[in-house]
Protein backbone atom coordinates (compact mmCIF):
# COMPACT_ATOMS: atom_id res chain seq x y z
CA UNK A 1 0.00 0.00 0.00
CA UNK A 2 1.27 3.44 -0.92
CA UNK A 3 0.20 6.38 1.19
CA UNK A 4 0.23 9.91 -0.07
CA UNK A 5 1.83 12.32 2.36
CA UNK A 6 -0.10 15.56 2.43
CA UNK A 7 1.64 18.79 3.41
CA UNK A 8 0.75 20.10 6.84
CA UNK A 9 -0.06 23.77 7.22
CA UNK A 10 2.51 25.28 9.58
CA UNK A 11 1.56 28.90 8.91
CA UNK A 12 1.24 31.05 12.04
CA UNK A 13 -2.26 31.40 13.44
CA UNK A 14 -3.77 34.87 13.40
CA UNK A 15 -6.15 35.09 16.34
CA UNK A 16 -8.51 37.97 17.09
CA UNK A 17 -10.06 36.60 20.27
CA UNK A 18 -9.71 34.03 23.00
CA UNK A 19 -12.55 32.29 24.78
CA UNK A 20 -12.50 30.26 27.96
CA UNK A 21 -15.06 29.47 30.63
CA UNK A 22 -17.73 31.63 29.02
CA UNK A 23 -15.47 34.69 28.89
CA UNK A 24 -14.46 36.20 25.55
CA UNK A 25 -11.27 38.25 25.32
CA UNK A 26 -11.51 40.35 22.14
CA UNK A 27 -8.20 41.61 20.75
CA UNK A 28 -7.58 45.00 19.15
CA UNK A 29 -5.53 43.37 16.38
CA UNK A 30 -4.53 39.92 15.26
CA UNK A 31 -2.13 38.07 17.51
CA UNK A 32 0.38 35.96 15.59
CA UNK A 33 0.87 32.52 17.10
CA UNK A 34 3.67 30.28 15.84
CA UNK A 35 2.80 26.66 15.04
CA UNK A 36 5.20 23.79 15.59
CA UNK A 37 4.95 20.01 15.75
CA UNK A 38 7.51 18.22 17.88
CA UNK A 39 7.66 15.08 19.98
CA UNK A 40 4.19 14.13 18.69
CA UNK A 41 2.69 17.35 20.07
CA UNK A 42 1.28 20.44 18.41
CA UNK A 43 2.82 23.47 20.07
CA UNK A 44 1.43 26.98 19.66
CA UNK A 45 3.41 29.95 20.97
CA UNK A 46 3.24 33.73 21.05
CA UNK A 47 6.46 35.27 22.34
CA UNK A 48 4.75 38.66 22.65
CA UNK A 49 2.99 37.58 25.86
CA UNK A 50 4.81 34.28 26.56
CA UNK A 51 1.66 32.33 25.67
CA UNK A 52 1.89 28.58 25.04
CA UNK A 53 -0.56 25.83 24.13
CA UNK A 54 0.10 22.20 23.31
CA UNK A 55 -1.72 18.97 22.63
CA UNK A 56 -1.70 15.75 20.68
CA UNK A 57 -4.21 17.19 18.22
CA UNK A 58 -4.45 20.72 16.85
CA UNK A 59 -7.82 21.18 18.56
CA UNK A 60 -6.30 20.23 21.92
CA UNK A 61 -3.41 22.66 21.45
CA UNK A 62 -5.81 25.45 20.52
CA UNK A 63 -8.02 24.76 23.56
CA UNK A 64 -4.90 24.78 25.77
CA UNK A 65 -3.82 28.09 24.21
CA UNK A 66 -7.22 29.66 25.01
CA UNK A 67 -7.10 28.33 28.59
CA UNK A 68 -3.57 29.67 29.05
CA UNK A 69 -4.57 33.11 27.74
CA UNK A 70 -7.35 33.21 30.35
CA UNK A 71 -4.81 32.15 32.99
CA UNK A 72 -2.39 34.91 31.92
CA UNK A 73 -5.25 37.42 32.05
CA UNK A 74 -6.23 36.42 35.60
CA UNK A 75 -2.66 36.18 36.90
CA UNK A 76 -1.24 39.31 35.26
CA UNK A 77 -3.82 41.71 33.79
CA UNK A 78 -6.06 41.58 36.85
CA UNK A 79 -3.21 41.63 39.39
CA UNK A 80 -2.00 44.65 41.34
CA UNK A 81 1.34 46.00 40.09
CA UNK A 82 2.74 45.94 43.63
CA UNK A 83 2.97 42.13 43.61
CA UNK A 84 4.36 41.77 40.07
CA UNK A 85 8.03 41.77 39.10
CA UNK A 86 9.23 43.73 36.06
CA UNK A 87 8.75 40.86 33.57
CA UNK A 88 5.23 40.25 34.88
CA UNK A 89 4.42 43.98 34.64
CA UNK A 90 5.59 43.95 31.03
CA UNK A 91 3.28 41.01 30.24
CA UNK A 92 0.43 42.83 32.03
CA UNK A 93 0.98 46.03 30.02
CA UNK A 94 1.06 44.08 26.76
CA UNK A 95 -2.10 42.14 27.64
CA UNK A 96 -3.92 45.38 28.44
CA UNK A 97 -2.64 47.00 25.22
CA UNK A 98 -3.70 44.19 22.89
CA UNK A 99 -7.04 43.31 24.49
CA UNK A 100 -10.09 45.33 23.48
CA UNK A 101 -12.31 44.05 26.27
CA UNK A 102 -13.47 40.94 28.06
CA UNK A 103 -17.10 39.94 28.10
CA UNK A 104 -19.06 37.13 29.68
CA UNK A 105 -21.46 34.78 27.99
CA UNK A 106 -20.91 35.67 24.34
mmCIF file with all atom_site columns, C-alpha atoms in Angstrom:
data_model
loop_
_atom_site.group_PDB
_atom_site.id
_atom_site.type_symbol
_atom_site.label_atom_id
_atom_site.label_alt_id
_atom_site.label_comp_id
_atom_site.label_asym_id
_atom_site.label_entity_id
_atom_site.label_seq_id
_atom_site.pdbx_PDB_ins_code
_atom_site.Cartn_x
_atom_site.Cartn_y
_atom_site.Cartn_z
_atom_site.occupancy
_atom_site.B_iso_or_equiv
_atom_site.pdbx_formal_charge
_atom_site.auth_seq_id
_atom_site.auth_comp_id
_atom_site.auth_asym_id
_atom_site.auth_atom_id
_atom_site.pdbx_PDB_model_num
ATOM 1   C CA . UNK A 1 1   ? 0.000   0.000  0.000  1.00 0.00 ? 1   UNK A CA 1
ATOM 2   C CA . UNK A 1 2   ? 1.275   3.437  -0.923 1.00 0.00 ? 2   UNK A CA 1
ATOM 3   C CA . UNK A 1 3   ? 0.197   6.379  1.188  1.00 0.00 ? 3   UNK A CA 1
ATOM 4   C CA . UNK A 1 4   ? 0.231   9.910  -0.066 1.00 0.00 ? 4   UNK A CA 1
ATOM 5   C CA . UNK A 1 5   ? 1.829   12.320 2.361  1.00 0.00 ? 5   UNK A CA 1
ATOM 6   C CA . UNK A 1 6   ? -0.100  15.562 2.432  1.00 0.00 ? 6   UNK A CA 1
ATOM 7   C CA . UNK A 1 7   ? 1.636   18.786 3.410  1.00 0.00 ? 7   UNK A CA 1
ATOM 8   C CA . UNK A 1 8   ? 0.746   20.099 6.845  1.00 0.00 ? 8   UNK A CA 1
ATOM 9   C CA . UNK A 1 9   ? -0.059  23.772 7.217  1.00 0.00 ? 9   UNK A CA 1
ATOM 10  C CA . UNK A 1 10  ? 2.509   25.281 9.585  1.00 0.00 ? 10  UNK A CA 1
ATOM 11  C CA . UNK A 1 11  ? 1.556   28.901 8.910  1.00 0.00 ? 11  UNK A CA 1
ATOM 12  C CA . UNK A 1 12  ? 1.238   31.049 12.044 1.00 0.00 ? 12  UNK A CA 1
ATOM 13  C CA . UNK A 1 13  ? -2.265  31.404 13.444 1.00 0.00 ? 13  UNK A CA 1
ATOM 14  C CA . UNK A 1 14  ? -3.770  34.875 13.403 1.00 0.00 ? 14  UNK A CA 1
ATOM 15  C CA . UNK A 1 15  ? -6.152  35.093 16.336 1.00 0.00 ? 15  UNK A CA 1
ATOM 16  C CA . UNK A 1 16  ? -8.511  37.968 17.086 1.00 0.00 ? 16  UNK A CA 1
ATOM 17  C CA . UNK A 1 17  ? -10.057 36.600 20.271 1.00 0.00 ? 17  UNK A CA 1
ATOM 18  C CA . UNK A 1 18  ? -9.710  34.035 23.002 1.00 0.00 ? 18  UNK A CA 1
ATOM 19  C CA . UNK A 1 19  ? -12.553 32.292 24.776 1.00 0.00 ? 19  UNK A CA 1
ATOM 20  C CA . UNK A 1 20  ? -12.499 30.261 27.963 1.00 0.00 ? 20  UNK A CA 1
ATOM 21  C CA . UNK A 1 21  ? -15.059 29.474 30.633 1.00 0.00 ? 21  UNK A CA 1
ATOM 22  C CA . UNK A 1 22  ? -17.735 31.627 29.016 1.00 0.00 ? 22  UNK A CA 1
ATOM 23  C CA . UNK A 1 23  ? -15.471 34.695 28.888 1.00 0.00 ? 23  UNK A CA 1
ATOM 24  C CA . UNK A 1 24  ? -14.457 36.196 25.553 1.00 0.00 ? 24  UNK A CA 1
ATOM 25  C CA . UNK A 1 25  ? -11.273 38.252 25.317 1.00 0.00 ? 25  UNK A CA 1
ATOM 26  C CA . UNK A 1 26  ? -11.507 40.351 22.141 1.00 0.00 ? 26  UNK A CA 1
ATOM 27  C CA . UNK A 1 27  ? -8.199  41.605 20.752 1.00 0.00 ? 27  UNK A CA 1
ATOM 28  C CA . UNK A 1 28  ? -7.582  44.996 19.153 1.00 0.00 ? 28  UNK A CA 1
ATOM 29  C CA . UNK A 1 29  ? -5.533  43.372 16.383 1.00 0.00 ? 29  UNK A CA 1
ATOM 30  C CA . UNK A 1 30  ? -4.532  39.925 15.260 1.00 0.00 ? 30  UNK A CA 1
ATOM 31  C CA . UNK A 1 31  ? -2.126  38.072 17.507 1.00 0.00 ? 31  UNK A CA 1
ATOM 32  C CA . UNK A 1 32  ? 0.378   35.963 15.585 1.00 0.00 ? 32  UNK A CA 1
ATOM 33  C CA . UNK A 1 33  ? 0.870   32.517 17.104 1.00 0.00 ? 33  UNK A CA 1
ATOM 34  C CA . UNK A 1 34  ? 3.669   30.283 15.841 1.00 0.00 ? 34  UNK A CA 1
ATOM 35  C CA . UNK A 1 35  ? 2.805   26.665 15.036 1.00 0.00 ? 35  UNK A CA 1
ATOM 36  C CA . UNK A 1 36  ? 5.199   23.786 15.592 1.00 0.00 ? 36  UNK A CA 1
ATOM 37  C CA . UNK A 1 37  ? 4.945   20.005 15.747 1.00 0.00 ? 37  UNK A CA 1
ATOM 38  C CA . UNK A 1 38  ? 7.506   18.223 17.881 1.00 0.00 ? 38  UNK A CA 1
ATOM 39  C CA . UNK A 1 39  ? 7.661   15.084 19.975 1.00 0.00 ? 39  UNK A CA 1
ATOM 40  C CA . UNK A 1 40  ? 4.187   14.135 18.690 1.00 0.00 ? 40  UNK A CA 1
ATOM 41  C CA . UNK A 1 41  ? 2.693   17.350 20.074 1.00 0.00 ? 41  UNK A CA 1
ATOM 42  C CA . UNK A 1 42  ? 1.278   20.436 18.406 1.00 0.00 ? 42  UNK A CA 1
ATOM 43  C CA . UNK A 1 43  ? 2.825   23.468 20.072 1.00 0.00 ? 43  UNK A CA 1
ATOM 44  C CA . UNK A 1 44  ? 1.428   26.983 19.663 1.00 0.00 ? 44  UNK A CA 1
ATOM 45  C CA . UNK A 1 45  ? 3.411   29.954 20.967 1.00 0.00 ? 45  UNK A CA 1
ATOM 46  C CA . UNK A 1 46  ? 3.243   33.731 21.049 1.00 0.00 ? 46  UNK A CA 1
ATOM 47  C CA . UNK A 1 47  ? 6.458   35.267 22.342 1.00 0.00 ? 47  UNK A CA 1
ATOM 48  C CA . UNK A 1 48  ? 4.747   38.665 22.654 1.00 0.00 ? 48  UNK A CA 1
ATOM 49  C CA . UNK A 1 49  ? 2.993   37.581 25.864 1.00 0.00 ? 49  UNK A CA 1
ATOM 50  C CA . UNK A 1 50  ? 4.805   34.284 26.556 1.00 0.00 ? 50  UNK A CA 1
ATOM 51  C CA . UNK A 1 51  ? 1.662   32.327 25.670 1.00 0.00 ? 51  UNK A CA 1
ATOM 52  C CA . UNK A 1 52  ? 1.889   28.577 25.045 1.00 0.00 ? 52  UNK A CA 1
ATOM 53  C CA . UNK A 1 53  ? -0.559  25.834 24.130 1.00 0.00 ? 53  UNK A CA 1
ATOM 54  C CA . UNK A 1 54  ? 0.099   22.199 23.314 1.00 0.00 ? 54  UNK A CA 1
ATOM 55  C CA . UNK A 1 55  ? -1.722  18.967 22.632 1.00 0.00 ? 55  UNK A CA 1
ATOM 56  C CA . UNK A 1 56  ? -1.699  15.747 20.683 1.00 0.00 ? 56  UNK A CA 1
ATOM 57  C CA . UNK A 1 57  ? -4.209  17.191 18.225 1.00 0.00 ? 57  UNK A CA 1
ATOM 58  C CA . UNK A 1 58  ? -4.454  20.721 16.846 1.00 0.00 ? 58  UNK A CA 1
ATOM 59  C CA . UNK A 1 59  ? -7.823  21.181 18.560 1.00 0.00 ? 59  UNK A CA 1
ATOM 60  C CA . UNK A 1 60  ? -6.299  20.231 21.920 1.00 0.00 ? 60  UNK A CA 1
ATOM 61  C CA . UNK A 1 61  ? -3.410  22.657 21.451 1.00 0.00 ? 61  UNK A CA 1
ATOM 62  C CA . UNK A 1 62  ? -5.811  25.454 20.517 1.00 0.00 ? 62  UNK A CA 1
ATOM 63  C CA . UNK A 1 63  ? -8.016  24.764 23.559 1.00 0.00 ? 63  UNK A CA 1
ATOM 64  C CA . UNK A 1 64  ? -4.900  24.781 25.767 1.00 0.00 ? 64  UNK A CA 1
ATOM 65  C CA . UNK A 1 65  ? -3.820  28.089 24.206 1.00 0.00 ? 65  UNK A CA 1
ATOM 66  C CA . UNK A 1 66  ? -7.216  29.659 25.015 1.00 0.00 ? 66  UNK A CA 1
ATOM 67  C CA . UNK A 1 67  ? -7.099  28.332 28.590 1.00 0.00 ? 67  UNK A CA 1
ATOM 68  C CA . UNK A 1 68  ? -3.574  29.666 29.051 1.00 0.00 ? 68  UNK A CA 1
ATOM 69  C CA . UNK A 1 69  ? -4.574  33.108 27.742 1.00 0.00 ? 69  UNK A CA 1
ATOM 70  C CA . UNK A 1 70  ? -7.350  33.207 30.354 1.00 0.00 ? 70  UNK A CA 1
ATOM 71  C CA . UNK A 1 71  ? -4.809  32.150 32.989 1.00 0.00 ? 71  UNK A CA 1
ATOM 72  C CA . UNK A 1 72  ? -2.390  34.915 31.916 1.00 0.00 ? 72  UNK A CA 1
ATOM 73  C CA . UNK A 1 73  ? -5.251  37.420 32.051 1.00 0.00 ? 73  UNK A CA 1
ATOM 74  C CA . UNK A 1 74  ? -6.232  36.424 35.599 1.00 0.00 ? 74  UNK A CA 1
ATOM 75  C CA . UNK A 1 75  ? -2.662  36.183 36.899 1.00 0.00 ? 75  UNK A CA 1
ATOM 76  C CA . UNK A 1 76  ? -1.241  39.313 35.260 1.00 0.00 ? 76  UNK A CA 1
ATOM 77  C CA . UNK A 1 77  ? -3.816  41.711 33.786 1.00 0.00 ? 77  UNK A CA 1
ATOM 78  C CA . UNK A 1 78  ? -6.057  41.580 36.855 1.00 0.00 ? 78  UNK A CA 1
ATOM 79  C CA . UNK A 1 79  ? -3.209  41.625 39.389 1.00 0.00 ? 79  UNK A CA 1
ATOM 80  C CA . UNK A 1 80  ? -2.000  44.652 41.344 1.00 0.00 ? 80  UNK A CA 1
ATOM 81  C CA . UNK A 1 81  ? 1.337   45.995 40.089 1.00 0.00 ? 81  UNK A CA 1
ATOM 82  C CA . UNK A 1 82  ? 2.738   45.937 43.630 1.00 0.00 ? 82  UNK A CA 1
ATOM 83  C CA . UNK A 1 83  ? 2.965   42.128 43.608 1.00 0.00 ? 83  UNK A CA 1
ATOM 84  C CA . UNK A 1 84  ? 4.357   41.772 40.067 1.00 0.00 ? 84  UNK A CA 1
ATOM 85  C CA . UNK A 1 85  ? 8.030   41.766 39.103 1.00 0.00 ? 85  UNK A CA 1
ATOM 86  C CA . UNK A 1 86  ? 9.230   43.727 36.055 1.00 0.00 ? 86  UNK A CA 1
ATOM 87  C CA . UNK A 1 87  ? 8.745   40.861 33.567 1.00 0.00 ? 87  UNK A CA 1
ATOM 88  C CA . UNK A 1 88  ? 5.225   40.248 34.885 1.00 0.00 ? 88  UNK A CA 1
ATOM 89  C CA . UNK A 1 89  ? 4.417   43.981 34.645 1.00 0.00 ? 89  UNK A CA 1
ATOM 90  C CA . UNK A 1 90  ? 5.590   43.950 31.025 1.00 0.00 ? 90  UNK A CA 1
ATOM 91  C CA . UNK A 1 91  ? 3.283   41.011 30.236 1.00 0.00 ? 91  UNK A CA 1
ATOM 92  C CA . UNK A 1 92  ? 0.427   42.831 32.027 1.00 0.00 ? 92  UNK A CA 1
ATOM 93  C CA . UNK A 1 93  ? 0.977   46.029 30.016 1.00 0.00 ? 93  UNK A CA 1
ATOM 94  C CA . UNK A 1 94  ? 1.063   44.079 26.755 1.00 0.00 ? 94  UNK A CA 1
ATOM 95  C CA . UNK A 1 95  ? -2.101  42.139 27.639 1.00 0.00 ? 95  UNK A CA 1
ATOM 96  C CA . UNK A 1 96  ? -3.924  45.379 28.439 1.00 0.00 ? 96  UNK A CA 1
ATOM 97  C CA . UNK A 1 97  ? -2.640  47.004 25.224 1.00 0.00 ? 97  UNK A CA 1
ATOM 98  C CA . UNK A 1 98  ? -3.703  44.188 22.888 1.00 0.00 ? 98  UNK A CA 1
ATOM 99  C CA . UNK A 1 99  ? -7.041  43.307 24.487 1.00 0.00 ? 99  UNK A CA 1
ATOM 100 C CA . UNK A 1 100 ? -10.088 45.328 23.476 1.00 0.00 ? 100 UNK A CA 1
ATOM 101 C CA . UNK A 1 101 ? -12.307 44.048 26.267 1.00 0.00 ? 101 UNK A CA 1
ATOM 102 C CA . UNK A 1 102 ? -13.470 40.941 28.060 1.00 0.00 ? 102 UNK A CA 1
ATOM 103 C CA . UNK A 1 103 ? -17.103 39.937 28.103 1.00 0.00 ? 103 UNK A CA 1
ATOM 104 C CA . UNK A 1 104 ? -19.059 37.127 29.681 1.00 0.00 ? 104 UNK A CA 1
ATOM 105 C CA . UNK A 1 105 ? -21.462 34.777 27.985 1.00 0.00 ? 105 UNK A CA 1
ATOM 106 C CA . UNK A 1 106 ? -20.910 35.674 24.339 1.00 0.00 ? 106 UNK A CA 1
#
